[in-house]
mmCIF file of C-alpha atoms and ligand atoms in Angstrom:
data_model
loop_
_atom_site.group_PDB
_atom_site.id
_atom_site.type_symbol
_atom_site.label_atom_id
_atom_site.label_comp_id
_atom_site.label_asym_id
_atom_site.label_seq_id
_atom_site.Cartn_x
_atom_site.Cartn_y
_atom_site.Cartn_z
ATOM 1 C CA MET T 13 1.264 17.698 17.662
ATOM 2 C CA PRO T 14 -2.029 16.610 16.166
ATOM 3 C CA ASN T 15 -2.018 15.469 12.557
ATOM 4 C CA ASP T 16 1.773 15.521 12.318
ATOM 5 C CA LEU T 17 3.557 12.298 11.410
ATOM 6 C CA LEU T 18 6.812 11.202 9.835
ATOM 7 C CA VAL T 19 6.276 7.927 8.000
ATOM 8 C CA GLN T 20 9.762 6.517 7.612
ATOM 9 C CA SER T 21 11.107 3.950 5.162
ATOM 10 C CA VAL T 22 8.193 3.319 2.844
ATOM 11 C CA ARG T 23 7.977 2.768 -0.901
ATOM 12 C CA PRO T 24 5.243 5.047 -2.293
ATOM 13 C CA LEU T 25 3.261 2.974 -4.828
ATOM 14 C CA GLY T 26 6.098 0.444 -4.914
ATOM 15 C CA GLY T 27 8.778 3.017 -5.844
ATOM 16 C CA ASP T 28 12.063 3.795 -4.129
ATOM 17 C CA LEU T 29 12.467 3.845 -0.384
ATOM 18 C CA SER T 30 11.658 7.254 1.102
ATOM 19 C CA ASP T 31 9.992 9.049 4.003
ATOM 20 C CA ILE T 32 6.612 10.781 3.895
ATOM 21 C CA LEU T 33 6.244 13.788 6.157
ATOM 22 C CA ILE T 34 2.750 14.899 7.152
ATOM 23 C CA LEU T 35 2.296 18.225 8.921
ATOM 24 C CA ALA T 36 -1.131 19.532 9.963
ATOM 25 C CA GLY T 37 -2.706 16.700 7.990
ATOM 26 C CA ARG T 38 -0.934 17.467 4.684
ATOM 27 C CA ILE T 39 2.053 15.873 3.018
ATOM 28 C CA VAL T 40 4.967 18.300 2.830
ATOM 29 C CA GLN T 41 8.596 18.212 1.722
ATOM 30 C CA GLY T 42 11.034 17.347 4.537
ATOM 31 C CA PRO T 43 13.015 17.730 6.726
ATOM 32 C CA ALA T 44 10.846 16.905 9.714
ATOM 33 C CA PRO T 45 10.804 19.388 12.607
ATOM 34 C CA ALA T 46 12.037 18.017 15.925
ATOM 35 C CA GLY T 47 9.468 16.108 17.957
ATOM 36 C CA VAL T 48 7.249 14.904 15.112
ATOM 37 C CA PRO T 49 5.903 11.419 15.934
ATOM 38 C CA ILE T 50 7.466 8.669 13.824
ATOM 39 C CA LEU T 51 5.821 5.676 12.180
ATOM 40 C CA ASP T 52 8.345 3.093 10.997
ATOM 41 C CA GLY T 53 7.176 1.801 7.624
ATOM 42 C CA GLY T 54 9.715 -1.020 7.590
ATOM 43 C CA GLY T 55 10.164 -0.824 3.811
ATOM 44 C CA ARG T 56 6.521 -1.530 3.091
ATOM 45 C CA ILE T 57 4.581 -0.156 0.131
ATOM 46 C CA ALA T 58 2.566 3.003 0.827
ATOM 47 C CA LEU T 59 -0.705 3.409 -1.052
ATOM 48 C CA PRO T 60 -2.955 6.454 -0.878
ATOM 49 C CA GLY T 61 -6.097 5.849 1.216
ATOM 50 C CA LEU T 62 -8.385 3.420 -0.623
ATOM 51 C CA VAL T 63 -11.665 4.716 -2.038
ATOM 52 C CA GLU T 64 -14.880 2.772 -1.486
ATOM 53 C CA ALA T 65 -16.904 4.519 -4.186
ATOM 54 C CA HIS T 66 -20.217 2.697 -3.806
ATOM 55 C CA THR T 67 -21.734 0.981 -0.835
ATOM 56 C CA HIS T 68 -24.841 1.032 1.368
ATOM 57 C CA LEU T 69 -23.774 1.739 4.948
ATOM 58 C CA ASP T 70 -27.321 2.123 6.247
ATOM 59 C CA LYS T 71 -28.476 -1.429 5.723
ATOM 60 C CA SER T 72 -25.640 -3.860 6.274
ATOM 61 C CA LEU T 73 -26.422 -6.769 8.591
ATOM 62 C CA ILE T 74 -22.837 -6.969 9.923
ATOM 63 C CA GLY T 75 -22.907 -8.094 13.557
ATOM 64 C CA LEU T 76 -26.508 -9.326 13.381
ATOM 65 C CA PRO T 77 -27.519 -12.996 13.306
ATOM 66 C CA TRP T 78 -27.232 -14.639 9.899
ATOM 67 C CA TYR T 79 -30.049 -13.576 7.610
ATOM 68 C CA ARG T 80 -31.571 -16.477 5.695
ATOM 69 C CA ASN T 81 -31.925 -15.204 2.143
ATOM 70 C CA GLU T 82 -34.959 -16.625 0.336
ATOM 71 C CA VAL T 83 -35.507 -13.604 -1.884
ATOM 72 C CA GLY T 84 -36.889 -13.823 -5.438
ATOM 73 C CA PRO T 85 -34.698 -13.301 -8.492
ATOM 74 C CA ARG T 86 -35.941 -9.910 -9.714
ATOM 75 C CA LEU T 87 -34.688 -6.513 -8.625
ATOM 76 C CA ILE T 88 -38.155 -5.564 -7.436
ATOM 77 C CA ASP T 89 -38.286 -8.747 -5.285
ATOM 78 C CA LYS T 90 -35.162 -7.586 -3.470
ATOM 79 C CA ILE T 91 -36.478 -4.051 -3.051
ATOM 80 C CA GLU T 92 -39.828 -5.161 -1.651
ATOM 81 C CA ASN T 93 -38.293 -7.843 0.539
ATOM 82 C CA GLU T 94 -35.928 -5.330 2.069
ATOM 83 C CA ARG T 95 -38.708 -2.891 2.938
ATOM 84 C CA LYS T 96 -40.631 -5.747 4.568
ATOM 85 C CA VAL T 97 -37.653 -7.153 6.495
ATOM 86 C CA ARG T 98 -36.700 -3.712 7.768
ATOM 87 C CA ARG T 99 -39.917 -3.634 9.786
ATOM 88 C CA THR T 100 -38.835 -6.616 11.891
ATOM 89 C CA LEU T 101 -35.020 -6.882 11.842
ATOM 90 C CA PRO T 102 -33.115 -4.505 14.138
ATOM 91 C CA ILE T 103 -31.295 -2.678 11.331
ATOM 92 C CA ASP T 104 -30.369 0.547 13.116
ATOM 93 C CA PRO T 105 -28.698 2.689 10.409
ATOM 94 C CA ARG T 106 -26.543 4.510 12.955
ATOM 95 C CA ARG T 107 -25.101 1.330 14.459
ATOM 96 C CA GLN T 108 -24.872 -0.650 11.226
ATOM 97 C CA SER T 109 -23.193 2.153 9.310
ATOM 98 C CA GLU T 110 -20.556 2.517 12.014
ATOM 99 C CA ARG T 111 -19.884 -1.213 12.017
ATOM 100 C CA GLN T 112 -19.356 -1.314 8.274
ATOM 101 C CA ALA T 113 -17.406 1.955 8.103
ATOM 102 C CA LEU T 114 -14.949 0.738 10.739
ATOM 103 C CA LEU T 115 -14.497 -2.519 8.855
ATOM 104 C CA SER T 116 -13.696 -0.479 5.737
ATOM 105 C CA VAL T 117 -11.203 1.624 7.664
ATOM 106 C CA ALA T 118 -9.460 -1.460 9.062
ATOM 107 C CA HIS T 119 -8.910 -2.614 5.474
ATOM 108 C CA GLY T 120 -7.510 0.752 4.386
ATOM 109 C CA SER T 121 -10.408 2.786 3.021
ATOM 110 C CA THR T 122 -10.232 6.439 4.002
ATOM 111 C CA PHE T 123 -13.101 7.610 1.760
ATOM 112 C CA ILE T 124 -16.549 6.049 1.424
ATOM 113 C CA ARG T 125 -19.471 7.019 -0.784
ATOM 114 C CA SER T 126 -22.645 5.546 0.662
ATOM 115 C CA HIS T 127 -26.003 5.468 -1.028
ATOM 116 C CA VAL T 128 -28.613 5.743 1.728
ATOM 117 C CA ASP T 129 -32.219 4.661 1.297
ATOM 118 C CA VAL T 130 -34.836 7.384 1.304
ATOM 119 C CA ASP T 131 -38.409 6.182 0.934
ATOM 120 C CA THR T 132 -41.892 6.837 2.226
ATOM 121 C CA GLU T 133 -41.570 4.105 4.884
ATOM 122 C CA CYS T 134 -38.130 4.718 6.404
ATOM 123 C CA GLY T 135 -38.186 8.431 5.640
ATOM 124 C CA LEU T 136 -34.882 10.030 6.584
ATOM 125 C CA ALA T 137 -33.913 7.544 9.324
ATOM 126 C CA GLY T 138 -31.095 6.147 7.185
ATOM 127 C CA ILE T 139 -29.756 9.591 6.286
ATOM 128 C CA GLU T 140 -29.814 10.703 9.926
ATOM 129 C CA GLY T 141 -28.127 7.479 11.083
ATOM 130 C CA VAL T 142 -25.320 7.605 8.532
ATOM 131 C CA MET T 143 -24.825 11.339 9.134
ATOM 132 C CA ALA T 144 -24.368 10.636 12.848
ATOM 133 C CA THR T 145 -21.784 7.986 12.000
ATOM 134 C CA ARG T 146 -20.055 10.377 9.623
ATOM 135 C CA GLU T 147 -19.702 12.876 12.429
ATOM 136 C CA ALA T 148 -18.563 10.282 14.970
ATOM 137 C CA LEU T 149 -15.903 8.897 12.605
ATOM 138 C CA ALA T 150 -14.806 12.187 11.027
ATOM 139 C CA ASP T 151 -11.221 11.644 12.206
ATOM 140 C CA VAL T 152 -10.861 8.237 10.577
ATOM 141 C CA VAL T 153 -12.884 8.271 7.355
ATOM 142 C CA ALA T 154 -14.601 10.764 5.051
ATOM 143 C CA ILE T 155 -18.131 9.703 4.171
ATOM 144 C CA ASP T 156 -20.160 11.118 1.285
ATOM 145 C CA LEU T 157 -23.917 10.447 1.249
ATOM 146 C CA VAL T 158 -26.121 9.852 -1.757
ATOM 147 C CA ALA T 159 -29.839 10.341 -1.074
ATOM 148 C CA PHE T 160 -31.048 7.185 -2.770
ATOM 149 C CA PRO T 161 -34.670 6.475 -3.782
ATOM 150 C CA GLN T 162 -34.242 2.703 -3.535
ATOM 151 C CA SER T 163 -37.968 1.985 -3.839
ATOM 152 C CA GLY T 164 -38.470 4.297 -6.801
ATOM 153 C CA LEU T 165 -38.944 8.018 -7.155
ATOM 154 C CA LEU T 166 -42.070 8.902 -9.098
ATOM 155 C CA VAL T 167 -43.868 5.602 -8.404
ATOM 156 C CA ARG T 168 -43.966 6.452 -4.707
ATOM 157 C CA PRO T 169 -45.440 9.923 -4.220
ATOM 158 C CA GLY T 170 -43.735 11.840 -1.447
ATOM 159 C CA THR T 171 -40.266 10.524 -2.261
ATOM 160 C CA VAL T 172 -39.142 13.628 -4.176
ATOM 161 C CA GLU T 173 -39.974 15.804 -1.157
ATOM 162 C CA LEU T 174 -38.043 13.426 1.107
ATOM 163 C CA LEU T 175 -35.020 13.620 -1.190
ATOM 164 C CA GLU T 176 -35.162 17.404 -0.971
ATOM 165 C CA ARG T 177 -35.162 17.184 2.813
ATOM 166 C CA ALA T 178 -32.232 14.743 2.720
ATOM 167 C CA LEU T 179 -30.253 17.192 0.584
ATOM 168 C CA ARG T 180 -31.072 20.033 2.970
ATOM 169 C CA LEU T 181 -29.937 17.887 5.907
ATOM 170 C CA GLY T 182 -26.535 17.386 4.271
ATOM 171 C CA ALA T 183 -26.554 14.499 1.790
ATOM 172 C CA GLU T 184 -24.057 15.526 -0.889
ATOM 173 C CA THR T 185 -25.409 13.761 -3.928
ATOM 174 C CA VAL T 186 -28.749 12.994 -5.605
ATOM 175 C CA GLY T 187 -29.326 9.317 -6.288
ATOM 176 C CA GLY T 188 -31.486 7.625 -8.870
ATOM 177 C CA LEU T 189 -32.447 4.140 -9.964
ATOM 178 C CA ASP T 190 -33.352 2.408 -13.216
ATOM 179 C CA PRO T 191 -35.469 5.135 -14.834
ATOM 180 C CA CYS T 192 -37.287 2.686 -17.132
ATOM 181 C CA ALA T 193 -37.485 -0.516 -15.129
ATOM 182 C CA ILE T 194 -38.483 0.805 -11.703
ATOM 183 C CA ASP T 195 -40.142 4.188 -12.270
ATOM 184 C CA ARG T 196 -41.419 3.298 -15.766
ATOM 185 C CA ASP T 197 -41.078 6.958 -16.645
ATOM 186 C CA PRO T 198 -37.506 7.387 -17.861
ATOM 187 C CA ARG T 199 -37.646 11.038 -18.828
ATOM 188 C CA GLY T 200 -39.632 11.962 -15.737
ATOM 189 C CA HIS T 201 -37.152 10.156 -13.484
ATOM 190 C CA VAL T 202 -34.002 11.582 -15.040
ATOM 191 C CA ASP T 203 -35.449 15.101 -15.236
ATOM 192 C CA THR T 204 -36.478 14.980 -11.568
ATOM 193 C CA VAL T 205 -33.082 13.758 -10.370
ATOM 194 C CA PHE T 206 -31.245 16.422 -12.361
ATOM 195 C CA ARG T 207 -33.710 19.147 -11.379
ATOM 196 C CA LEU T 208 -32.922 18.422 -7.716
ATOM 197 C CA ALA T 209 -29.186 18.344 -8.415
ATOM 198 C CA ASP T 210 -29.414 21.658 -10.246
ATOM 199 C CA LYS T 211 -31.559 23.275 -7.567
ATOM 200 C CA PHE T 212 -29.207 22.261 -4.741
ATOM 201 C CA GLY T 213 -25.945 22.484 -6.706
ATOM 202 C CA ARG T 214 -25.132 18.812 -6.100
ATOM 203 C CA GLY T 215 -23.813 15.867 -8.112
ATOM 204 C CA VAL T 216 -25.754 12.860 -9.357
ATOM 205 C CA ASP T 217 -25.113 9.126 -8.929
ATOM 206 C CA ILE T 218 -27.606 6.805 -10.599
ATOM 207 C CA HIS T 219 -27.869 3.040 -10.125
ATOM 208 C CA LEU T 220 -28.336 1.717 -13.660
ATOM 209 C CA HIS T 221 -28.908 -2.035 -13.692
ATOM 210 C CA GLU T 222 -30.995 -1.947 -16.869
ATOM 211 C CA PRO T 223 -29.547 -4.244 -19.532
ATOM 212 C CA ASN T 224 -28.906 -3.794 -23.227
ATOM 213 C CA ASP T 225 -30.967 -1.284 -25.199
ATOM 214 C CA MET T 226 -33.093 -0.303 -22.217
ATOM 215 C CA GLY T 227 -29.988 0.663 -20.241
ATOM 216 C CA ALA T 228 -28.493 2.392 -23.271
ATOM 217 C CA PHE T 229 -31.655 4.475 -23.644
ATOM 218 C CA SER T 230 -31.571 5.554 -19.987
ATOM 219 C CA MET T 231 -27.866 6.287 -20.283
ATOM 220 C CA GLU T 232 -28.484 8.560 -23.271
ATOM 221 C CA LEU T 233 -31.017 10.515 -21.222
ATOM 222 C CA ILE T 234 -28.514 10.875 -18.367
ATOM 223 C CA ILE T 235 -25.815 12.096 -20.757
ATOM 224 C CA GLU T 236 -28.248 14.572 -22.353
ATOM 225 C CA ARG T 237 -29.230 16.099 -19.007
ATOM 226 C CA THR T 238 -25.599 16.214 -17.820
ATOM 227 C CA ILE T 239 -24.581 18.295 -20.831
ATOM 228 C CA ALA T 240 -27.740 20.426 -20.885
ATOM 229 C CA LEU T 241 -27.162 21.488 -17.264
ATOM 230 C CA GLY T 242 -23.389 21.870 -17.563
ATOM 231 C CA MET T 243 -22.843 19.118 -14.998
ATOM 232 C CA GLN T 244 -19.803 17.563 -16.667
ATOM 233 C CA GLY T 245 -17.567 15.969 -14.023
ATOM 234 C CA LYS T 246 -20.358 15.795 -11.420
ATOM 235 C CA VAL T 247 -22.238 12.685 -12.534
ATOM 236 C CA MET T 248 -21.641 9.002 -11.925
ATOM 237 C CA ILE T 249 -23.436 5.980 -13.312
ATOM 238 C CA SER T 250 -23.194 2.964 -11.018
ATOM 239 C CA HIS T 251 -23.086 -0.565 -12.480
ATOM 240 C CA ALA T 252 -23.828 0.427 -16.105
ATOM 241 C CA PHE T 253 -24.324 -3.246 -17.015
ATOM 242 C CA CYS T 254 -25.641 -2.194 -20.445
ATOM 243 C CA LEU T 255 -22.121 -1.173 -21.470
ATOM 244 C CA GLY T 256 -21.204 -4.844 -21.305
ATOM 245 C CA MET T 257 -23.476 -5.770 -24.192
ATOM 246 C CA PRO T 258 -21.652 -6.995 -27.270
ATOM 247 C CA ASP T 259 -23.122 -4.570 -29.842
ATOM 248 C CA ALA T 260 -20.272 -2.131 -30.549
ATOM 249 C CA THR T 261 -22.511 0.052 -32.711
ATOM 250 C CA VAL T 262 -24.410 0.967 -29.538
ATOM 251 C CA VAL T 263 -21.638 0.767 -26.936
ATOM 252 C CA ASP T 264 -18.866 2.684 -28.732
ATOM 253 C CA PRO T 265 -20.840 5.910 -29.259
ATOM 254 C CA LEU T 266 -22.059 5.700 -25.647
ATOM 255 C CA ILE T 267 -18.497 5.457 -24.369
ATOM 256 C CA ASP T 268 -17.470 8.474 -26.455
ATOM 257 C CA ALA T 269 -20.449 10.417 -25.139
ATOM 258 C CA LEU T 270 -19.640 9.454 -21.516
ATOM 259 C CA ALA T 271 -16.086 10.705 -22.015
ATOM 260 C CA GLU T 272 -17.325 13.988 -23.453
ATOM 261 C CA ALA T 273 -19.812 14.477 -20.624
ATOM 262 C CA ARG T 274 -17.115 13.478 -18.099
ATOM 263 C CA ILE T 275 -19.459 10.957 -16.494
ATOM 264 C CA ALA T 276 -17.719 8.425 -14.228
ATOM 265 C CA ILE T 277 -18.591 4.742 -14.188
ATOM 266 C CA MET T 278 -18.662 2.623 -11.018
ATOM 267 C CA THR T 279 -18.221 -1.127 -11.287
ATOM 268 C CA THR T 280 -18.279 -3.848 -8.665
ATOM 269 C CA ALA T 281 -16.706 -6.163 -11.261
ATOM 270 C CA SER T 282 -19.816 -8.289 -10.834
ATOM 271 C CA ALA T 283 -19.199 -11.967 -11.401
ATOM 272 C CA SER T 284 -22.795 -12.561 -12.451
ATOM 273 C CA ARG T 285 -23.647 -9.691 -14.817
ATOM 274 C CA THR T 286 -22.259 -8.174 -17.994
ATOM 275 C CA VAL T 287 -19.786 -5.505 -16.951
ATOM 276 C CA PRO T 288 -18.681 -2.224 -18.532
ATOM 277 C CA PRO T 289 -15.491 -2.684 -20.606
ATOM 278 C CA LEU T 290 -12.821 -1.347 -18.257
ATOM 279 C CA LYS T 291 -9.904 -0.934 -20.642
ATOM 280 C CA ARG T 292 -11.968 0.645 -23.405
ATOM 281 C CA LEU T 293 -13.496 3.093 -20.950
ATOM 282 C CA VAL T 294 -10.120 4.087 -19.541
ATOM 283 C CA GLN T 295 -8.626 4.400 -23.028
ATOM 284 C CA ALA T 296 -11.514 6.677 -24.014
ATOM 285 C CA GLY T 297 -10.798 8.857 -20.978
ATOM 286 C CA VAL T 298 -13.767 7.775 -18.849
ATOM 287 C CA VAL T 299 -13.048 7.681 -15.113
ATOM 288 C CA VAL T 300 -13.772 4.246 -13.639
ATOM 289 C CA CYS T 301 -14.061 3.572 -9.932
ATOM 290 C CA ALA T 302 -15.179 0.574 -7.883
ATOM 291 C CA GLY T 303 -17.272 -0.265 -4.872
ATOM 292 C CA SER T 304 -18.398 -3.166 -2.722
ATOM 293 C CA ASP T 305 -22.083 -2.298 -3.129
ATOM 294 C CA GLY T 306 -24.160 -3.962 -0.383
ATOM 295 C CA ILE T 307 -22.145 -5.840 2.211
ATOM 296 C CA ARG T 308 -23.974 -8.667 3.961
ATOM 297 C CA ASP T 309 -27.487 -7.324 3.594
ATOM 298 C CA THR T 310 -30.878 -8.622 2.538
ATOM 299 C CA TRP T 311 -29.773 -8.372 -1.098
ATOM 300 C CA GLY T 312 -26.810 -10.700 -0.803
ATOM 301 C CA PRO T 313 -24.629 -12.470 1.762
ATOM 302 C CA TYR T 314 -21.223 -11.444 0.400
ATOM 303 C CA GLY T 315 -18.677 -8.734 1.035
ATOM 304 C CA ASN T 316 -16.029 -7.794 3.582
ATOM 305 C CA ALA T 317 -15.411 -4.094 2.764
ATOM 306 C CA ASP T 318 -11.839 -4.779 1.604
ATOM 307 C CA MET T 319 -11.151 -2.617 -1.452
ATOM 308 C CA LEU T 320 -7.922 -4.495 -2.191
ATOM 309 C CA GLU T 321 -10.052 -7.604 -2.530
ATOM 310 C CA ARG T 322 -12.334 -5.598 -4.832
ATOM 311 C CA ALA T 323 -9.260 -4.725 -6.916
ATOM 312 C CA MET T 324 -8.519 -8.436 -7.151
ATOM 313 C CA PHE T 325 -12.108 -9.050 -8.319
ATOM 314 C CA VAL T 326 -11.550 -6.353 -10.948
ATOM 315 C CA GLY T 327 -8.418 -8.182 -12.026
ATOM 316 C CA GLN T 328 -10.218 -11.499 -12.232
ATOM 317 C CA ARG T 329 -13.356 -10.215 -13.949
ATOM 318 C CA TYR T 330 -11.404 -8.259 -16.565
ATOM 319 C CA ASN T 331 -8.786 -10.954 -17.091
ATOM 320 C CA LEU T 332 -5.900 -8.761 -15.887
ATOM 321 C CA ARG T 333 -2.804 -10.911 -15.496
ATOM 322 C CA ARG T 334 0.300 -8.933 -16.373
ATOM 323 C CA ASP T 335 1.852 -6.783 -13.661
ATOM 324 C CA ASP T 336 1.118 -3.595 -15.627
ATOM 325 C CA GLU T 337 -2.527 -4.647 -15.960
ATOM 326 C CA LEU T 338 -2.852 -5.181 -12.200
ATOM 327 C CA THR T 339 -1.740 -1.578 -11.731
ATOM 328 C CA LEU T 340 -4.947 -0.635 -13.557
ATOM 329 C CA ALA T 341 -6.938 -2.598 -10.964
ATOM 330 C CA LEU T 342 -5.279 -0.606 -8.191
ATOM 331 C CA ASP T 343 -5.955 2.665 -10.048
ATOM 332 C CA VAL T 344 -9.685 1.878 -10.041
ATOM 333 C CA ILE T 345 -9.811 1.690 -6.211
ATOM 334 C CA THR T 346 -7.490 4.660 -5.661
ATOM 335 C CA THR T 347 -7.116 7.473 -8.214
ATOM 336 C CA GLY T 348 -10.208 6.384 -10.168
ATOM 337 C CA GLY T 349 -12.323 6.664 -7.030
ATOM 338 C CA ALA T 350 -10.720 9.982 -6.095
ATOM 339 C CA ARG T 351 -11.427 11.471 -9.516
ATOM 340 C CA ALA T 352 -14.965 10.090 -9.617
ATOM 341 C CA LEU T 353 -15.753 11.563 -6.184
ATOM 342 C CA ASN T 354 -13.875 14.806 -6.947
ATOM 343 C CA LEU T 355 -11.642 14.365 -3.897
ATOM 344 C CA GLU T 356 -9.189 17.215 -3.577
ATOM 345 C CA GLY T 357 -5.547 16.657 -2.649
ATOM 346 C CA TYR T 358 -5.584 12.925 -3.215
ATOM 347 C CA GLY T 359 -2.276 11.095 -3.459
ATOM 348 C CA LEU T 360 1.129 10.694 -1.870
ATOM 349 C CA THR T 361 2.926 13.794 -3.131
ATOM 350 C CA PRO T 362 3.527 17.104 -1.305
ATOM 351 C CA GLY T 363 0.307 19.068 -0.963
ATOM 352 C CA CYS T 364 -1.875 15.973 -0.778
ATOM 353 C CA GLY T 365 -3.909 15.039 2.285
ATOM 354 C CA GLY T 366 -2.011 12.723 4.611
ATOM 355 C CA ASP T 367 -4.032 9.545 4.013
ATOM 356 C CA LEU T 368 -2.168 6.323 3.340
ATOM 357 C CA VAL T 369 -2.110 2.571 3.778
ATOM 358 C CA LEU T 370 1.003 0.486 4.413
ATOM 359 C CA VAL T 371 1.085 -3.032 2.985
ATOM 360 C CA ASP T 372 3.832 -5.634 2.993
ATOM 361 C CA ALA T 373 4.528 -6.589 -0.630
ATOM 362 C CA ALA T 374 7.238 -6.270 -3.273
ATOM 363 C CA THR T 375 5.128 -4.763 -6.050
ATOM 364 C CA ILE T 376 1.695 -3.306 -6.792
ATOM 365 C CA ALA T 377 0.789 -6.475 -8.691
ATOM 366 C CA GLU T 378 1.527 -8.487 -5.562
ATOM 367 C CA VAL T 379 -0.599 -6.100 -3.490
ATOM 368 C CA VAL T 380 -3.611 -6.693 -5.758
ATOM 369 C CA ALA T 381 -3.144 -10.430 -6.078
ATOM 370 C CA GLN T 382 -2.285 -11.163 -2.420
ATOM 371 C CA ARG T 383 -4.147 -8.402 -0.514
ATOM 372 C CA PRO T 384 -1.485 -8.463 2.248
ATOM 373 C CA ARG T 385 -2.513 -8.114 5.880
ATOM 374 C CA PRO T 386 -2.187 -6.755 8.453
ATOM 375 C CA ARG T 387 -2.319 -3.178 7.234
ATOM 376 C CA THR T 388 -1.503 0.102 8.892
ATOM 377 C CA VAL T 389 -3.687 3.060 7.976
ATOM 378 C CA VAL T 390 -3.170 6.801 8.389
ATOM 379 C CA LYS T 391 -5.906 9.428 8.048
ATOM 380 C CA ARG T 392 -4.716 13.042 7.744
ATOM 381 C CA GLY T 393 -1.577 12.268 9.711
ATOM 382 C CA HIS T 394 -3.331 10.197 12.410
ATOM 383 C CA VAL T 395 -2.546 6.496 12.690
ATOM 384 C CA THR T 396 -6.060 5.019 12.712
ATOM 385 C CA VAL T 397 -5.167 1.349 12.248
ATOM 386 C CA ARG T 398 -1.933 -0.206 13.500
ATOM 387 C CA GLU T 399 -1.062 -3.637 12.134
ATOM 388 C CA GLY T 400 -4.704 -4.360 11.428
ATOM 389 C CA MET T 401 -6.036 -3.154 14.781
ATOM 390 C CA LEU T 402 -8.184 -0.044 15.003
ATOM 391 C CA GLU T 403 -6.583 2.509 17.299
ATOM 392 C CA PRO T 404 -8.744 3.348 20.300
HETATM 393 ZN ZN1 LIG B 517 -25.827 -0.018 -4.853
#
């Protein structure tokens, strides 16, 4: 019986011991029909599938020889270095995206949003590679693609047309990048991104690294376009470092406006930048999700695709110590990601898709702090990872 599974003796989100029955890939109320395969949970905690809400599957260097990083400090240094390195290093987007996606799955992610470079040098090679991986791994992970103008949009003529082609090929979301700092035409950049989203009926996810007032200005433009086009609930701003600036007279109205426009915020809980204020955002009703961003690429050497580790980074960066606060860190990598990506049927209750992760811990706080391994992972009723090992 494909996609049928009885997961016995688990504690959903650390609650009471119970069974979870999955039939035809959906969680249903028991009892289980005869013959349904059984997975013994052994009293472990069941979490819904983890959500990697922001990464770059097309350009990880996982499995390749160590890359010696001698890149300059500015964003543009990293962008230009990457385009140069890509000409010589064997970064095959199809192979690299599969390597990273499987690593994510082994750690418990069942959903991944990947930004994928689209530029006038690599064209659509990244999009085609990640789409092939998405198809090959459809039974183990759901992948959502953002057509991402990493090298700029208006500064590199031809990029807008390539983004259109990427959207026609099947990328779900229109990406953008630092409207002031990279394109140097903030209104032109934001208008172009939203025009594409409107034309193709897609969402928007913009990398916004710009600090302070510059970032706030770009963010205001994004909010304006979101409301003007009725795109509430379909827009994400990734990083949003400007929200970490101390000036409440600027930040507070922005947070209120984000809540009203139902724009989600993605944080990596960066250790080296100002970060958006997690608790204030959540209190204001803004959806916050998290991602690994680049994992072992020419931008940086770090990352292991473990979203429970990301939750721990969230806890550390935002000074979350109490058990109830650590629950917030888990929310960011589970329900926060699901809401930000508009995933339907997310969770562990009847009617939800049968995606879950089993971890050996007493409480959610322990899960976040200890990131227990090995993990067992289920995607739509299929066991995809058993005790840390990917199923063949
Ligand atoms: Zn990114």
